[in-house]
Amino acid sequence: MGFLNHTFSEVYARRNNWLTAVDVRVKLLYIVLLLAINLLTKNISIPVFFLSVSFGLLLMVKVPFTAILRSMLLPLSFAIFILLIRGLHEGEKVWLSLSFAGYKLVLKEEGLWNGLQTCSKVLGGISLVILLSFTTTISQLCAGLKWFHVPNTIVDLLALMYRYIFLFLDEVDTMWTAQKTRLGHTSWGKTLKSSGILGGMLVIRAFARAEQTYEAMHARGYEGGRILTARLPSWRKKEYIFVIGIIFVMSFLIYTRNMQVW
Amino acid sequence: MSRIISVFTLVFSLFFAATNTAYAMHITEGILPIQWVLTWFAVSAPFVGIGVYHVKRKKRKMPSYLPLVGMLGAAVFVFSCFPIPVIALNGMATSHPCGTGLSAVLLGPFVSVLIAAIALLIQALFLAHGGLTTLGGNIFSMGILGSFSGYFAFKIAQRCRLPLFWCGFLAGMVSDLFTYLGTSIELGLLVIGKGGSFLKATAEIFGVFMMTSQGVLCIVEGIVVGFVLVFVYKRKPGILLQLGLTKDDTRPVQI
């Protein structure tokens, strides 16, 4: 479970730099609109542009290249998978033919081109999401979602779940190691039984912690209302310029027919 | 056709082996075209809305309900991160359970959809697993289909007076199966208008899911959920009683 500790962390979002200082509402608006552009565009260069700009911005604020790559690894392998599948199945014109383990693999031009388009959209979209997650903390995100009138129950649950995931991960990690050292994972059957015990312990601990948390919240005056009360300041000139900027970009892309809206 | 499926399976297996951890149940960012993005959001939104209503209503009667849902949601999220070795790839890769079967059994189907939606949002944002534009589609497959199928499987098994382990096993297995079926349907729908057959594409994708790691994973998740419920019943039977899984604390449940 160690991989989660590497990727699932706010360490970069907590840093002080110009990207983390950008208002969360602007970031959310940008990401949603850029994701829409990424989906609607017919031009392959736009997702590639998003990918390179996101990479560039993250490197500029000193997020290590390996950390970005680690986050991109799964979607990247997915993108390559799609490229291969479409290349193998779609089209007529042969681009490359080779033999692999007794199978004749034929990659076709049309399929590869379609695959490349989907591939670029996957990578472009994921890079935008990573840009948001590496520069925004969960508390900022919750405040931004509240401003966009996402129901309080969802925002409160998001904050609660996110807060306790790390705690439970640590507890599970400790129990997992303890089970391993006591030969609890030596066979497949034992792994299943140990996983069941671990899951059961998790439910029991979640229940106990929920009671403790409620008592602590009640002591602080919670009676079933909102948990998060943070409010964002009103927009400044800078934020208005950012929003006008993205509206201008979208209008330009629609006008130049790079985006297929209807 | 069998040859195409073989090649597909080969590439799929290599993909799993290359990524080491197999995450096949979520559709990644950028895959779904805009019309399907909007459709799946429209389909999923009412279920999430009803989930919110359920939590709000219960919170009014019992203020401790929100922390309870939050904690169990976090616990189920962590449960869904358990690495399970894929036998088909001789342990070269690990997969992970969905967790929706367990959350549906513990919290009910609508609250489970809400929990799944939040978990999917966290995964999309902080693990680059799934996506924001595919969130609606993933809520449909994992949240809605996974939760409701798991919940009804558990209830039917209880009605048939099956032991607690088998009730949990069916909930875990059926919810996993339906999650993959949902993902297959969503991907299969993409061939409509491109000269492909929806049913054939869905069946092929679902077949590939089952042939690689996920078929075994469904059974594995069922066994683990069964063990989880039995363990909780043995250690703290009051929890299952409070969540409404067992009715009478004085009468022992067959495990």
mmCIF file of N, CA and C in Angstrom, chain A residues 160 163-164 167-168 205-220 222 227, chain B residues 64 66-68 71:
data_model
loop_
_atom_site.group_PDB
_atom_site.id
_atom_site.type_symbol
_atom_site.label_atom_id
_atom_site.label_comp_id
_atom_site.label_asym_id
_atom_site.label_seq_id
_atom_site.Cartn_x
_atom_site.Cartn_y
_atom_site.Cartn_z
ATOM 1 N N LEU A 160 -14.382 15.108 5.502
ATOM 2 C CA LEU A 160 -14.254 14.073 6.539
ATOM 3 C C LEU A 160 -13.538 12.836 5.999
ATOM 4 N N ARG A 163 -9.851 13.445 5.286
ATOM 5 C CA ARG A 163 -9.074 13.568 6.531
ATOM 6 C C ARG A 163 -8.765 12.186 7.115
ATOM 7 N N TYR A 164 -9.762 11.293 7.092
ATOM 8 C CA TYR A 164 -9.586 10.007 7.776
ATOM 9 C C TYR A 164 -8.988 8.912 6.900
ATOM 10 N N LEU A 167 -5.411 8.467 7.970
ATOM 11 C CA LEU A 167 -5.313 7.819 9.278
ATOM 12 C C LEU A 167 -5.547 6.311 9.152
ATOM 13 N N PHE A 168 -6.590 5.957 8.420
ATOM 14 C CA PHE A 168 -6.889 4.531 8.228
ATOM 15 C C PHE A 168 -5.804 3.837 7.403
ATOM 16 N N ARG A 205 -12.986 -0.112 13.701
ATOM 17 C CA ARG A 205 -12.274 1.119 14.093
ATOM 18 C C ARG A 205 -12.988 2.363 13.560
ATOM 19 N N ALA A 206 -13.542 2.242 12.349
ATOM 20 C CA ALA A 206 -14.279 3.377 11.769
ATOM 21 C C ALA A 206 -15.474 3.707 12.644
ATOM 22 N N PHE A 207 -16.135 2.674 13.134
ATOM 23 C CA PHE A 207 -17.307 2.870 13.976
ATOM 24 C C PHE A 207 -16.918 3.549 15.295
ATOM 25 N N ALA A 208 -15.837 3.026 15.899
ATOM 26 C CA ALA A 208 -15.380 3.598 17.174
ATOM 27 C C ALA A 208 -14.947 5.043 16.986
ATOM 28 N N ARG A 209 -14.223 5.293 15.903
ATOM 29 C CA ARG A 209 -13.709 6.649 15.655
ATOM 30 C C ARG A 209 -14.850 7.615 15.343
ATOM 31 N N ALA A 210 -15.900 7.106 14.685
ATOM 32 C CA ALA A 210 -17.042 7.971 14.373
ATOM 33 C C ALA A 210 -17.680 8.477 15.666
ATOM 34 N N GLU A 211 -17.782 7.579 16.662
ATOM 35 C CA GLU A 211 -18.366 7.991 17.946
ATOM 36 C C GLU A 211 -17.481 9.008 18.644
ATOM 37 N N GLN A 212 -16.154 8.737 18.642
ATOM 38 C CA GLN A 212 -15.214 9.673 19.275
ATOM 39 C C GLN A 212 -15.270 11.034 18.585
ATOM 40 N N THR A 213 -15.295 11.005 17.251
ATOM 41 C CA THR A 213 -15.298 12.253 16.484
ATOM 42 C C THR A 213 -16.577 13.034 16.764
ATOM 43 N N TYR A 214 -17.701 12.321 16.817
ATOM 44 C CA TYR A 214 -18.956 13.018 17.076
ATOM 45 C C TYR A 214 -18.930 13.666 18.465
ATOM 46 N N GLU A 215 -18.403 12.930 19.455
ATOM 47 C CA GLU A 215 -18.323 13.495 20.814
ATOM 48 C C GLU A 215 -17.464 14.748 20.824
ATOM 49 N N ALA A 216 -16.330 14.687 20.094
ATOM 50 C CA ALA A 216 -15.438 15.860 20.026
ATOM 51 C C ALA A 216 -16.139 17.022 19.305
ATOM 52 N N MET A 217 -16.862 16.695 18.229
ATOM 53 C CA MET A 217 -17.578 17.747 17.482
ATOM 54 C C MET A 217 -18.697 18.333 18.330
ATOM 55 N N HIS A 218 -19.395 17.454 19.068
ATOM 56 C CA HIS A 218 -20.504 17.902 19.924
ATOM 57 C C HIS A 218 -19.985 18.834 21.010
ATOM 58 N N ALA A 219 -18.816 18.476 21.556
ATOM 59 C CA ALA A 219 -18.210 19.313 22.594
ATOM 60 C C ALA A 219 -17.863 20.698 22.065
ATOM 61 N N ARG A 220 -17.654 20.780 20.749
ATOM 62 C CA ARG A 220 -17.328 22.076 20.133
ATOM 63 C C ARG A 220 -18.577 22.763 19.575
ATOM 64 N N TYR A 222 -21.230 21.229 17.740
ATOM 65 C CA TYR A 222 -21.865 20.666 16.535
ATOM 66 C C TYR A 222 -23.197 20.010 16.903
ATOM 67 N N ILE A 227 -20.170 21.512 8.815
ATOM 68 C CA ILE A 227 -18.867 21.290 9.467
ATOM 69 C C ILE A 227 -17.909 22.383 9.033
ATOM 70 N N SER B 64 -25.009 12.235 14.889
ATOM 71 C CA SER B 64 -23.738 11.502 14.753
ATOM 72 C C SER B 64 -23.680 10.713 13.440
ATOM 73 N N LEU B 66 -23.557 11.783 10.260
ATOM 74 C CA LEU B 66 -22.607 12.302 9.255
ATOM 75 C C LEU B 66 -21.172 11.818 9.520
ATOM 76 N N PRO B 67 -20.667 11.977 10.779
ATOM 77 C CA PRO B 67 -19.328 11.415 11.030
ATOM 78 C C PRO B 67 -19.259 9.917 10.767
ATOM 79 N N LEU B 68 -20.349 9.215 11.074
ATOM 80 C CA LEU B 68 -20.373 7.762 10.853
ATOM 81 C C LEU B 68 -20.236 7.437 9.360
ATOM 82 N N MET B 71 -16.661 8.255 8.264
ATOM 83 C CA MET B 71 -15.667 7.260 8.709
ATOM 84 C C MET B 71 -15.802 5.965 7.914
#
